[in-house]
Amino acid sequence: MLIDEYDNVANTILTRHGEQAYQSFTHDEGLYRSFFAALKAGIEAGGIERLFVTGVSPITMDDVTSCFNIGANISLRPGFNEMLGFTEAEVRGLLETYRDHGAFDRDIDATLELMREWYDGYRFARQAETSVYNTAMVLYFLRNSIPNKPPPDELIDHNVGIDYGKLRHLLVVNRQAAARQADLNGNFDMLRDIIADGRAKTRISISFPLQRLADRKNFLSLLYYTSEPMK
């Protein structure tokens, strides 16, 4: 069984209907919690041989984890660092392929320098030896540059604004908790530090419940997870 974007429904309920509706959906006898409990029972009984779950936010899984404690989180393992992004060699290979077929007439080294500045820099494990390019942004760039057109004026696909909207909603929904547990302005200060230094000096939390979203380290972890290259 494959479950894609497992967190989408729960996050939509949270952003559109509020925290109480979210808690009812993911806790106690809520539909989502019961669903994962049924999956666990199916695996233990042998009815489900394999289960692969993908998503973005770690919040939802933490809220249902007590009824689904048989999974292994592979998100931060070095061996999967390049799974959801393009290496620079792969990006170069794409550009050279289109050039060889007469569909890309720009200087490849100059193009790579531009794309590196805007799309490179993702790492999904502390021990990762290489960074990867944002897959969605690379494909957006290619769609708008082929055949033989100049790079797009807007180098960031406007569709990523949807993800920024999700993050904004999560922060707004939980701002009362933020006021109790952490200084939201302090979080923005950390965001400015990341932009200035190019890195965050904290460990990434594997998961955390909604009630702990306002913790400073979890705020940074949420930024990390919502910057995933491919949606």
CSV table of N, CA and C in Angstrom, one decimal, residues 41-192:
chain,number,residue,atom,x,y,z
A,41,ALA,N,-3.2,-2.9,12.3
A,41,ALA,CA,-3.8,-4.2,12.5
A,41,ALA,C,-3.6,-5.1,11.3
A,42,GLY,N,-3.8,-4.5,10.1
A,42,GLY,CA,-3.7,-5.2,8.8
A,42,GLY,C,-2.3,-5.7,8.6
A,43,ILE,N,-1.3,-4.9,9.0
A,43,ILE,CA,0.1,-5.3,8.8
A,43,ILE,C,0.4,-6.5,9.8
A,44,GLU,N,0.0,-6.3,11.0
A,44,GLU,CA,0.3,-7.4,12.0
A,44,GLU,C,-0.4,-8.7,11.7
A,45,ALA,N,-1.6,-8.6,11.1
A,45,ALA,CA,-2.3,-9.8,10.7
A,45,ALA,C,-1.8,-10.4,9.4
A,46,GLY,N,-1.0,-9.7,8.7
A,46,GLY,CA,-0.4,-10.2,7.4
A,46,GLY,C,-1.2,-9.8,6.2
A,47,GLY,N,-2.3,-9.1,6.4
A,47,GLY,CA,-3.1,-8.7,5.2
A,47,GLY,C,-2.4,-7.6,4.4
A,48,ILE,N,-1.5,-6.8,5.0
A,48,ILE,CA,-0.8,-5.8,4.3
A,48,ILE,C,0.7,-6.2,4.4
A,49,GLU,N,1.3,-6.4,3.2
A,49,GLU,CA,2.7,-6.9,3.3
A,49,GLU,C,3.7,-5.7,3.4
A,50,ARG,N,3.5,-4.6,2.7
A,50,ARG,CA,4.3,-3.5,2.7
A,50,ARG,C,3.5,-2.2,2.7
A,51,LEU,N,4.0,-1.2,3.4
A,51,LEU,CA,3.3,0.1,3.5
A,51,LEU,C,4.4,1.2,3.3
A,52,PHE,N,4.2,2.1,2.4
A,52,PHE,CA,5.1,3.3,2.2
A,52,PHE,C,4.3,4.5,2.3
A,53,VAL,N,4.7,5.4,3.2
A,53,VAL,CA,3.9,6.7,3.4
A,53,VAL,C,4.8,7.9,3.1
A,54,THR,N,4.3,8.8,2.4
A,54,THR,CA,5.0,10.1,2.1
A,54,THR,C,4.2,11.3,2.6
A,55,GLY,N,4.8,12.3,2.9
A,55,GLY,CA,4.2,13.6,3.3
A,55,GLY,C,5.2,14.6,3.6
A,56,VAL,N,4.7,15.8,4.1
A,56,VAL,CA,5.6,16.9,4.3
A,56,VAL,C,5.7,17.2,5.8
A,57,SER,N,4.6,17.5,6.4
A,57,SER,CA,4.7,18.0,7.8
A,57,SER,C,4.8,16.8,8.8
A,58,PRO,N,5.7,16.8,9.8
A,58,PRO,CA,5.8,15.7,10.7
A,58,PRO,C,4.7,15.8,11.9
A,59,ILE,N,3.9,16.8,11.9
A,59,ILE,CA,3.0,17.1,13.0
A,59,ILE,C,1.9,16.0,13.0
A,60,THR,N,1.3,15.7,11.9
A,60,THR,CA,0.2,14.7,11.9
A,60,THR,C,0.6,13.4,12.4
A,61,MET,N,1.7,12.9,11.9
A,61,MET,CA,2.2,11.5,12.2
A,61,MET,C,2.5,11.4,13.7
A,62,ASP,N,3.0,12.5,14.3
A,62,ASP,CA,3.3,12.5,15.7
A,62,ASP,C,2.0,12.4,16.5
A,63,ASP,N,0.9,13.0,16.0
A,63,ASP,CA,-0.4,13.0,16.7
A,63,ASP,C,-1.1,11.7,16.7
A,64,VAL,N,-0.7,10.8,15.7
A,64,VAL,CA,-1.4,9.5,15.6
A,64,VAL,C,-0.4,8.4,15.9
A,65,THR,N,0.8,8.7,16.3
A,65,THR,CA,1.9,7.7,16.4
A,65,THR,C,1.7,6.6,17.4
A,66,SER,N,1.0,6.9,18.5
A,66,SER,CA,0.8,5.9,19.5
A,66,SER,C,0.0,4.7,19.0
A,67,CYS,N,-0.8,4.9,17.9
A,67,CYS,CA,-1.6,3.8,17.3
A,67,CYS,C,-0.9,3.3,16.1
A,68,PHE,N,0.3,3.9,15.7
A,68,PHE,CA,1.0,3.4,14.5
A,68,PHE,C,2.5,3.5,14.8
A,69,ASN,N,3.0,2.7,15.7
A,69,ASN,CA,4.4,2.7,16.2
A,69,ASN,C,5.2,1.7,15.5
A,70,ILE,N,4.8,1.2,14.4
A,70,ILE,CA,5.6,0.1,13.7
A,70,ILE,C,6.3,0.6,12.5
A,71,GLY,N,6.2,1.9,12.2
A,71,GLY,CA,6.9,2.4,11.0
A,71,GLY,C,8.3,2.9,11.3
A,72,ALA,N,9.1,3.0,10.2
A,72,ALA,CA,10.5,3.5,10.3
A,72,ALA,C,10.6,4.8,9.5
A,73,ASN,N,11.0,5.9,10.2
A,73,ASN,CA,11.1,7.2,9.5
A,73,ASN,C,12.4,7.2,8.8
A,74,ILE,N,12.4,7.3,7.5
A,74,ILE,CA,13.7,7.3,6.7
A,74,ILE,C,14.0,8.7,6.2
A,75,SER,N,13.3,9.7,6.6
A,75,SER,CA,13.4,11.0,6.0
A,75,SER,C,14.8,11.6,6.1
A,76,LEU,N,15.5,11.4,7.2
A,76,LEU,CA,16.8,12.0,7.5
A,76,LEU,C,18.0,11.1,7.3
A,77,ARG,N,17.8,9.9,6.7
A,77,ARG,CA,18.9,9.0,6.5
A,77,ARG,C,19.7,9.4,5.3
A,78,PRO,N,21.0,9.4,5.4
A,78,PRO,CA,21.9,9.9,4.3
A,78,PRO,C,21.7,9.2,3.0
A,79,GLY,N,21.4,7.9,3.1
A,79,GLY,CA,21.2,7.1,1.8
A,79,GLY,C,20.1,7.6,1.0
A,80,PHE,N,19.2,8.4,1.5
A,80,PHE,CA,18.0,8.9,0.8
A,80,PHE,C,18.1,10.4,0.5
A,81,ASN,N,19.3,11.0,0.7
A,81,ASN,CA,19.5,12.4,0.5
A,81,ASN,C,19.1,12.8,-0.9
A,82,GLU,N,19.5,12.0,-1.9
A,82,GLU,CA,19.3,12.4,-3.3
A,82,GLU,C,18.0,11.9,-3.9
A,83,MET,N,17.2,11.3,-3.1
A,83,MET,CA,16.0,10.7,-3.6
A,83,MET,C,15.0,11.7,-4.2
A,84,LEU,N,14.9,12.9,-3.6
A,84,LEU,CA,13.9,13.8,-4.1
A,84,LEU,C,14.4,15.1,-4.5
A,85,GLY,N,15.6,15.0,-5.2
A,85,GLY,CA,16.2,16.2,-5.8
A,85,GLY,C,17.1,15.8,-6.9
A,86,PHE,N,17.6,16.8,-7.7
A,86,PHE,CA,18.5,16.6,-8.7
A,86,PHE,C,19.9,17.0,-8.3
A,87,THR,N,20.9,16.1,-8.5
A,87,THR,CA,22.3,16.5,-8.3
A,87,THR,C,22.7,17.5,-9.4
A,88,GLU,N,23.8,18.2,-9.2
A,88,GLU,CA,24.2,19.1,-10.3
A,88,GLU,C,24.6,18.4,-11.5
A,89,ALA,N,25.2,17.2,-11.4
A,89,ALA,CA,25.5,16.4,-12.6
A,89,ALA,C,24.2,16.0,-13.4
A,90,GLU,N,23.1,15.7,-12.7
A,90,GLU,CA,21.9,15.4,-13.3
A,90,GLU,C,21.3,16.6,-14.0
A,91,VAL,N,21.4,17.8,-13.4
A,91,VAL,CA,20.9,19.0,-14.0
A,91,VAL,C,21.7,19.3,-15.3
A,92,ARG,N,23.0,19.2,-15.2
A,92,ARG,CA,23.9,19.4,-16.3
A,92,ARG,C,23.5,18.4,-17.4
A,93,GLY,N,23.3,17.2,-17.1
A,93,GLY,CA,22.9,16.2,-18.1
A,93,GLY,C,21.6,16.6,-18.8
A,94,LEU,N,20.6,17.1,-18.0
A,94,LEU,CA,19.4,17.5,-18.7
A,94,LEU,C,19.6,18.6,-19.7
A,95,LEU,N,20.4,19.6,-19.3
A,95,LEU,CA,20.7,20.8,-20.2
A,95,LEU,C,21.4,20.3,-21.4
A,96,GLU,N,22.4,19.4,-21.2
A,96,GLU,CA,23.2,18.9,-22.4
A,96,GLU,C,22.3,18.1,-23.3
A,97,THR,N,21.4,17.3,-22.8
A,97,THR,CA,20.5,16.5,-23.6
A,97,THR,C,19.6,17.4,-24.5
A,98,TYR,N,19.0,18.5,-23.9
A,98,TYR,CA,18.2,19.4,-24.7
A,98,TYR,C,19.0,20.2,-25.7
A,99,ARG,N,20.3,20.5,-25.3
A,99,ARG,CA,21.2,21.2,-26.3
A,99,ARG,C,21.5,20.3,-27.5
A,100,ASP,N,21.8,19.0,-27.2
A,100,ASP,CA,22.1,18.1,-28.2
A,100,ASP,C,20.9,17.8,-29.2
A,101,HIS,N,19.7,18.0,-28.7
A,101,HIS,CA,18.5,17.8,-29.5
A,101,HIS,C,18.0,19.1,-30.1
A,102,GLY,N,18.9,20.2,-30.0
A,102,GLY,CA,18.5,21.5,-30.6
A,102,GLY,C,17.5,22.3,-29.9
A,103,ALA,N,17.2,22.0,-28.6
A,103,ALA,CA,16.1,22.6,-27.9
A,103,ALA,C,16.6,23.6,-26.9
A,104,PHE,N,17.9,23.7,-26.7
A,104,PHE,CA,18.5,24.6,-25.7
A,104,PHE,C,19.8,25.2,-26.2
A,105,ASP,N,19.7,26.5,-26.5
A,105,ASP,CA,20.9,27.1,-27.1
A,105,ASP,C,21.6,28.1,-26.2
A,106,ARG,N,21.4,28.0,-24.9
A,106,ARG,CA,22.1,28.9,-24.0
A,106,ARG,C,23.4,28.3,-23.5
A,107,ASP,N,24.3,29.1,-23.0
A,107,ASP,CA,25.5,28.6,-22.4
A,107,ASP,C,25.2,27.8,-21.2
A,108,ILE,N,25.7,26.6,-21.1
A,108,ILE,CA,25.3,25.7,-20.1
A,108,ILE,C,25.9,26.1,-18.7
A,109,ASP,N,27.2,26.4,-18.7
A,109,ASP,CA,27.9,26.8,-17.5
A,109,ASP,C,27.2,28.1,-16.9
A,110,ALA,N,26.9,29.0,-17.7
A,110,ALA,CA,26.2,30.2,-17.2
A,110,ALA,C,24.8,29.9,-16.7
A,111,THR,N,24.1,29.0,-17.4
A,111,THR,CA,22.8,28.6,-16.9
A,111,THR,C,22.9,27.9,-15.6
A,112,LEU,N,23.9,27.0,-15.4
A,112,LEU,CA,24.1,26.3,-14.2
A,112,LEU,C,24.4,27.2,-13.0
A,113,GLU,N,25.2,28.2,-13.3
A,113,GLU,CA,25.5,29.2,-12.3
A,113,GLU,C,24.2,29.9,-11.8
A,114,LEU,N,23.3,30.3,-12.7
A,114,LEU,CA,22.1,30.9,-12.3
A,114,LEU,C,21.2,29.9,-11.5
A,115,MET,N,21.1,28.7,-12.0
A,115,MET,CA,20.2,27.7,-11.4
A,115,MET,C,20.8,27.3,-10.0
A,116,ARG,N,22.1,27.3,-9.9
A,116,ARG,CA,22.7,26.9,-8.6
A,116,ARG,C,22.4,27.9,-7.5
A,117,GLU,N,22.4,29.2,-7.9
A,117,GLU,CA,22.1,30.3,-7.0
A,117,GLU,C,20.6,30.2,-6.5
A,118,TRP,N,19.7,29.8,-7.4
A,118,TRP,CA,18.3,29.9,-7.1
A,118,TRP,C,17.7,28.5,-6.6
A,119,TYR,N,18.3,27.4,-7.0
A,119,TYR,CA,17.6,26.1,-6.8
A,119,TYR,C,18.4,25.1,-6.0
A,120,ASP,N,19.7,25.3,-5.8
A,120,ASP,CA,20.6,24.4,-5.2
A,120,ASP,C,20.6,24.6,-3.7
A,121,GLY,N,21.1,23.6,-2.9
A,121,GLY,CA,21.4,23.8,-1.5
A,121,GLY,C,20.6,22.9,-0.6
A,122,TYR,N,19.8,22.0,-1.1
A,122,TYR,CA,19.0,21.1,-0.2
A,122,TYR,C,19.9,20.0,0.3
A,123,ARG,N,19.8,19.7,1.6
A,123,ARG,CA,20.5,18.5,2.2
A,123,ARG,C,19.5,17.9,3.2
A,124,PHE,N,19.4,16.6,3.2
A,124,PHE,CA,18.4,15.9,4.0
A,124,PHE,C,19.0,15.0,5.0
A,125,ALA,N,20.3,15.2,5.3
A,125,ALA,CA,21.0,14.4,6.3
A,125,ALA,C,22.2,15.2,6.7
A,126,ARG,N,22.6,15.2,8.0
A,126,ARG,CA,23.8,15.9,8.4
A,126,ARG,C,25.0,15.3,7.7
A,127,GLN,N,25.0,14.0,7.4
A,127,GLN,CA,26.2,13.4,6.8
A,127,GLN,C,26.2,13.4,5.3
A,128,ALA,N,25.2,14.0,4.7
A,128,ALA,CA,25.1,14.0,3.3
A,128,ALA,C,26.3,14.7,2.7
A,129,GLU,N,26.9,14.1,1.6
A,129,GLU,CA,28.1,14.7,1.0
A,129,GLU,C,27.8,15.6,-0.1
A,130,THR,N,26.6,15.6,-0.6
A,130,THR,CA,26.2,16.4,-1.8
A,130,THR,C,24.9,17.1,-1.5
A,131,SER,N,24.7,18.3,-2.0
A,131,SER,CA,23.4,19.0,-2.0
A,131,SER,C,22.7,18.7,-3.3
A,132,VAL,N,21.4,18.9,-3.3
A,132,VAL,CA,20.6,18.7,-4.4
A,132,VAL,C,19.7,19.9,-4.8
A,133,TYR,N,19.4,19.9,-6.1
A,133,TYR,CA,18.6,21.0,-6.6
A,133,TYR,C,17.1,20.7,-6.4
A,134,ASN,N,16.3,21.8,-6.2
A,134,ASN,CA,14.9,21.7,-6.1
A,134,ASN,C,14.3,21.1,-7.4
A,135,THR,N,13.8,19.9,-7.3
A,135,THR,CA,13.3,19.2,-8.6
A,135,THR,C,12.2,20.0,-9.3
A,136,ALA,N,11.2,20.5,-8.5
A,136,ALA,CA,10.1,21.2,-9.1
A,136,ALA,C,10.6,22.5,-9.8
A,137,MET,N,11.6,23.2,-9.2
A,137,MET,CA,12.0,24.4,-9.7
A,137,MET,C,12.9,24.2,-11.0
A,138,VAL,N,13.7,23.1,-11.0
A,138,VAL,CA,14.4,22.8,-12.2
A,138,VAL,C,13.5,22.5,-13.4
A,139,LEU,N,12.5,21.7,-13.2
A,139,LEU,CA,11.5,21.4,-14.2
A,139,LEU,C,10.7,22.6,-14.7
A,140,TYR,N,10.4,23.5,-13.7
A,140,TYR,CA,9.7,24.8,-14.1
A,140,TYR,C,10.6,25.6,-15.0
A,141,PHE,N,11.9,25.7,-14.6
A,141,PHE,CA,12.9,26.4,-15.4
A,141,PHE,C,13.0,25.9,-16.9
A,142,LEU,N,13.1,24.5,-17.0
A,142,LEU,CA,13.2,23.9,-18.3
A,142,LEU,C,11.9,24.1,-19.1
A,143,ARG,N,10.8,24.0,-18.5
A,143,ARG,CA,9.5,24.1,-19.2
A,143,ARG,C,9.4,25.5,-19.9
A,144,ASN,N,10.0,26.5,-19.2
A,144,ASN,CA,9.9,27.9,-19.6
A,144,ASN,C,11.1,28.3,-20.5
A,145,SER,N,12.1,27.4,-20.6
A,145,SER,CA,13.3,27.8,-21.4
A,145,SER,C,13.4,27.0,-22.7
A,146,ILE,N,12.5,26.1,-22.9
A,146,ILE,CA,12.5,25.2,-24.1
A,146,ILE,C,11.3,25.3,-24.9
A,147,PRO,N,11.4,25.4,-26.2
A,147,PRO,CA,12.6,25.3,-27.0
A,147,PRO,C,13.3,26.6,-27.2
A,148,ASN,N,14.5,26.7,-26.9
A,148,ASN,CA,15.4,27.9,-27.2
A,148,ASN,C,14.8,29.2,-26.9
A,149,LYS,N,14.3,29.3,-25.6
A,149,LYS,CA,13.8,30.6,-25.1
A,149,LYS,C,14.7,31.1,-24.0
A,150,PRO,N,14.7,32.4,-23.7
A,150,PRO,CA,15.5,32.9,-22.5
A,150,PRO,C,14.9,32.3,-21.2
A,151,PRO,N,15.7,32.4,-20.2
A,151,PRO,CA,15.1,31.9,-18.9
A,151,PRO,C,13.9,32.7,-18.5
A,152,PRO,N,13.0,32.1,-17.7
A,152,PRO,CA,11.8,32.9,-17.3
A,152,PRO,C,12.2,34.1,-16.5
A,153,ASP,N,11.4,35.2,-16.6
A,153,ASP,CA,11.6,36.4,-15.9
A,153,ASP,C,11.4,36.1,-14.4
A,154,GLU,N,10.4,35.3,-14.0
A,154,GLU,CA,10.2,34.9,-12.6
A,154,GLU,C,10.9,33.6,-12.4
A,155,LEU,N,12.0,33.5,-11.7
A,155,LEU,CA,12.7,32.3,-11.5
A,155,LEU,C,12.2,31.4,-10.5
A,156,ILE,N,11.1,31.8,-9.7
A,156,ILE,CA,10.5,30.9,-8.8
A,156,ILE,C,9.0,30.7,-9.2
A,157,ASP,N,8.7,29.4,-9.3
A,157,ASP,CA,7.3,29.1,-9.7
A,157,ASP,C,6.3,29.6,-8.7
A,158,HIS,N,5.3,30.3,-9.2
A,158,HIS,CA,4.3,30.9,-8.2
A,158,HIS,C,3.5,29.9,-7.5
A,159,ASN,N,3.5,28.6,-8.0
A,159,ASN,CA,2.8,27.6,-7.3
A,159,ASN,C,3.4,27.2,-5.9
A,160,VAL,N,4.7,27.6,-5.7
A,160,VAL,CA,5.2,27.3,-4.4
A,160,VAL,C,4.6,28.2,-3.3
A,161,GLY,N,3.9,29.2,-3.7
A,161,GLY,CA,3.2,30.1,-2.8
A,161,GLY,C,2.2,29.3,-2.0
A,162,ILE,N,1.7,28.2,-2.5
A,162,ILE,CA,0.7,27.4,-1.8
A,162,ILE,C,1.4,26.8,-0.5
A,163,ASP,N,2.6,26.4,-0.6
A,163,ASP,CA,3.3,25.9,0.5
A,163,ASP,C,3.6,27.0,1.6
A,164,TYR,N,3.9,28.2,1.1
A,164,TYR,CA,4.1,29.3,2.1
A,164,TYR,C,2.8,29.5,2.8
A,165,GLY,N,1.7,29.4,2.1
A,165,GLY,CA,0.4,29.6,2.7
A,165,GLY,C,0.1,28.6,3.8
A,166,LYS,N,0.5,27.3,3.5
A,166,LYS,CA,0.3,26.3,4.6
A,166,LYS,C,1.0,26.7,5.8
A,167,LEU,N,2.3,27.1,5.7
A,167,LEU,CA,3.1,27.4,6.8
A,167,LEU,C,2.5,28.6,7.5
A,168,ARG,N,2.0,29.6,6.8
A,168,ARG,CA,1.4,30.8,7.4
A,168,ARG,C,0.2,30.4,8.2
A,169,HIS,N,-0.7,29.6,7.6
A,169,HIS,CA,-1.9,29.1,8.3
A,169,HIS,C,-1.5,28.4,9.6
A,170,LEU,N,-0.5,27.5,9.6
A,170,LEU,CA,-0.2,26.8,10.8
A,170,LEU,C,0.3,27.7,11.9
A,171,LEU,N,1.0,28.7,11.5
A,171,LEU,CA,1.5,29.7,12.5
A,171,LEU,C,0.4,30.5,13.1
A,172,VAL,N,-0.5,30.9,12.2
A,172,VAL,CA,-1.6,31.7,12.7
A,172,VAL,C,-2.6,30.9,13.6
A,173,VAL,N,-2.9,29.7,13.1
A,173,VAL,CA,-3.8,28.9,13.9
A,173,VAL,C,-3.2,28.6,15.3
A,174,ASN,N,-1.9,28.5,15.4
A,174,ASN,CA,-1.3,28.2,16.7
A,174,ASN,C,-0.7,29.4,17.4
A,175,ARG,N,-1.1,30.6,17.0
A,175,ARG,CA,-0.4,31.7,17.6
A,175,ARG,C,-0.6,31.9,19.1
A,176,GLN,N,-1.8,31.5,19.6
A,176,GLN,CA,-2.0,31.5,21.0
A,176,GLN,C,-1.0,30.7,21.8
A,177,ALA,N,-0.8,29.5,21.2
A,177,ALA,CA,0.2,28.6,21.8
A,177,ALA,C,1.6,29.3,21.7
A,178,ALA,N,1.8,29.9,20.6
A,178,ALA,CA,3.1,30.6,20.4
A,178,ALA,C,3.3,31.7,21.4
A,179,ALA,N,2.3,32.4,21.8
A,179,ALA,CA,2.4,33.4,22.8
A,179,ALA,C,2.7,32.9,24.1
A,180,ARG,N,2.2,31.6,24.4
A,180,ARG,CA,2.4,31.0,25.7
A,180,ARG,C,3.8,30.4,25.7
A,181,GLN,N,4.3,29.8,24.6
A,181,GLN,CA,5.5,29.0,24.7
A,181,GLN,C,6.7,29.6,24.1
A,182,ALA,N,6.5,30.5,23.2
A,182,ALA,CA,7.7,31.1,22.5
A,182,ALA,C,7.4,32.4,21.9
A,183,ASP,N,8.4,33.2,21.8
A,183,ASP,CA,8.2,34.5,21.2
A,183,ASP,C,8.3,34.4,19.7
A,184,LEU,N,7.1,34.7,19.0
A,184,LEU,CA,7.1,34.5,17.6
A,184,LEU,C,8.0,35.4,16.9
A,185,ASN,N,8.2,36.6,17.4
A,185,ASN,CA,9.2,37.5,16.8
A,185,ASN,C,10.6,36.9,16.9
A,186,GLY,N,10.9,36.1,17.9
A,186,GLY,CA,12.1,35.4,18.0
A,186,GLY,C,12.3,34.4,16.9
A,187,ASN,N,11.2,33.8,16.5
A,187,ASN,CA,11.3,32.9,15.4
A,187,ASN,C,11.6,33.6,14.1
A,188,PHE,N,11.1,34.8,13.9
A,188,PHE,CA,11.4,35.5,12.7
A,188,PHE,C,12.9,36.0,12.8
A,189,ASP,N,13.4,36.2,14.0
A,189,ASP,CA,14.8,36.6,14.1
A,189,ASP,C,15.6,35.4,13.7
A,190,MET,N,15.2,34.2,14.1
A,190,MET,CA,16.0,33.0,13.6
A,190,MET,C,15.9,32.8,12.1
A,191,LEU,N,14.7,33.1,11.5
A,191,LEU,CA,14.6,33.0,10.1
A,191,LEU,C,15.6,34.0,9.4
A,192,ARG,N,15.7,35.2,9.9
A,192,ARG,CA,16.6,36.2,9.4
A,192,ARG,C,18.1,35.7,9.5
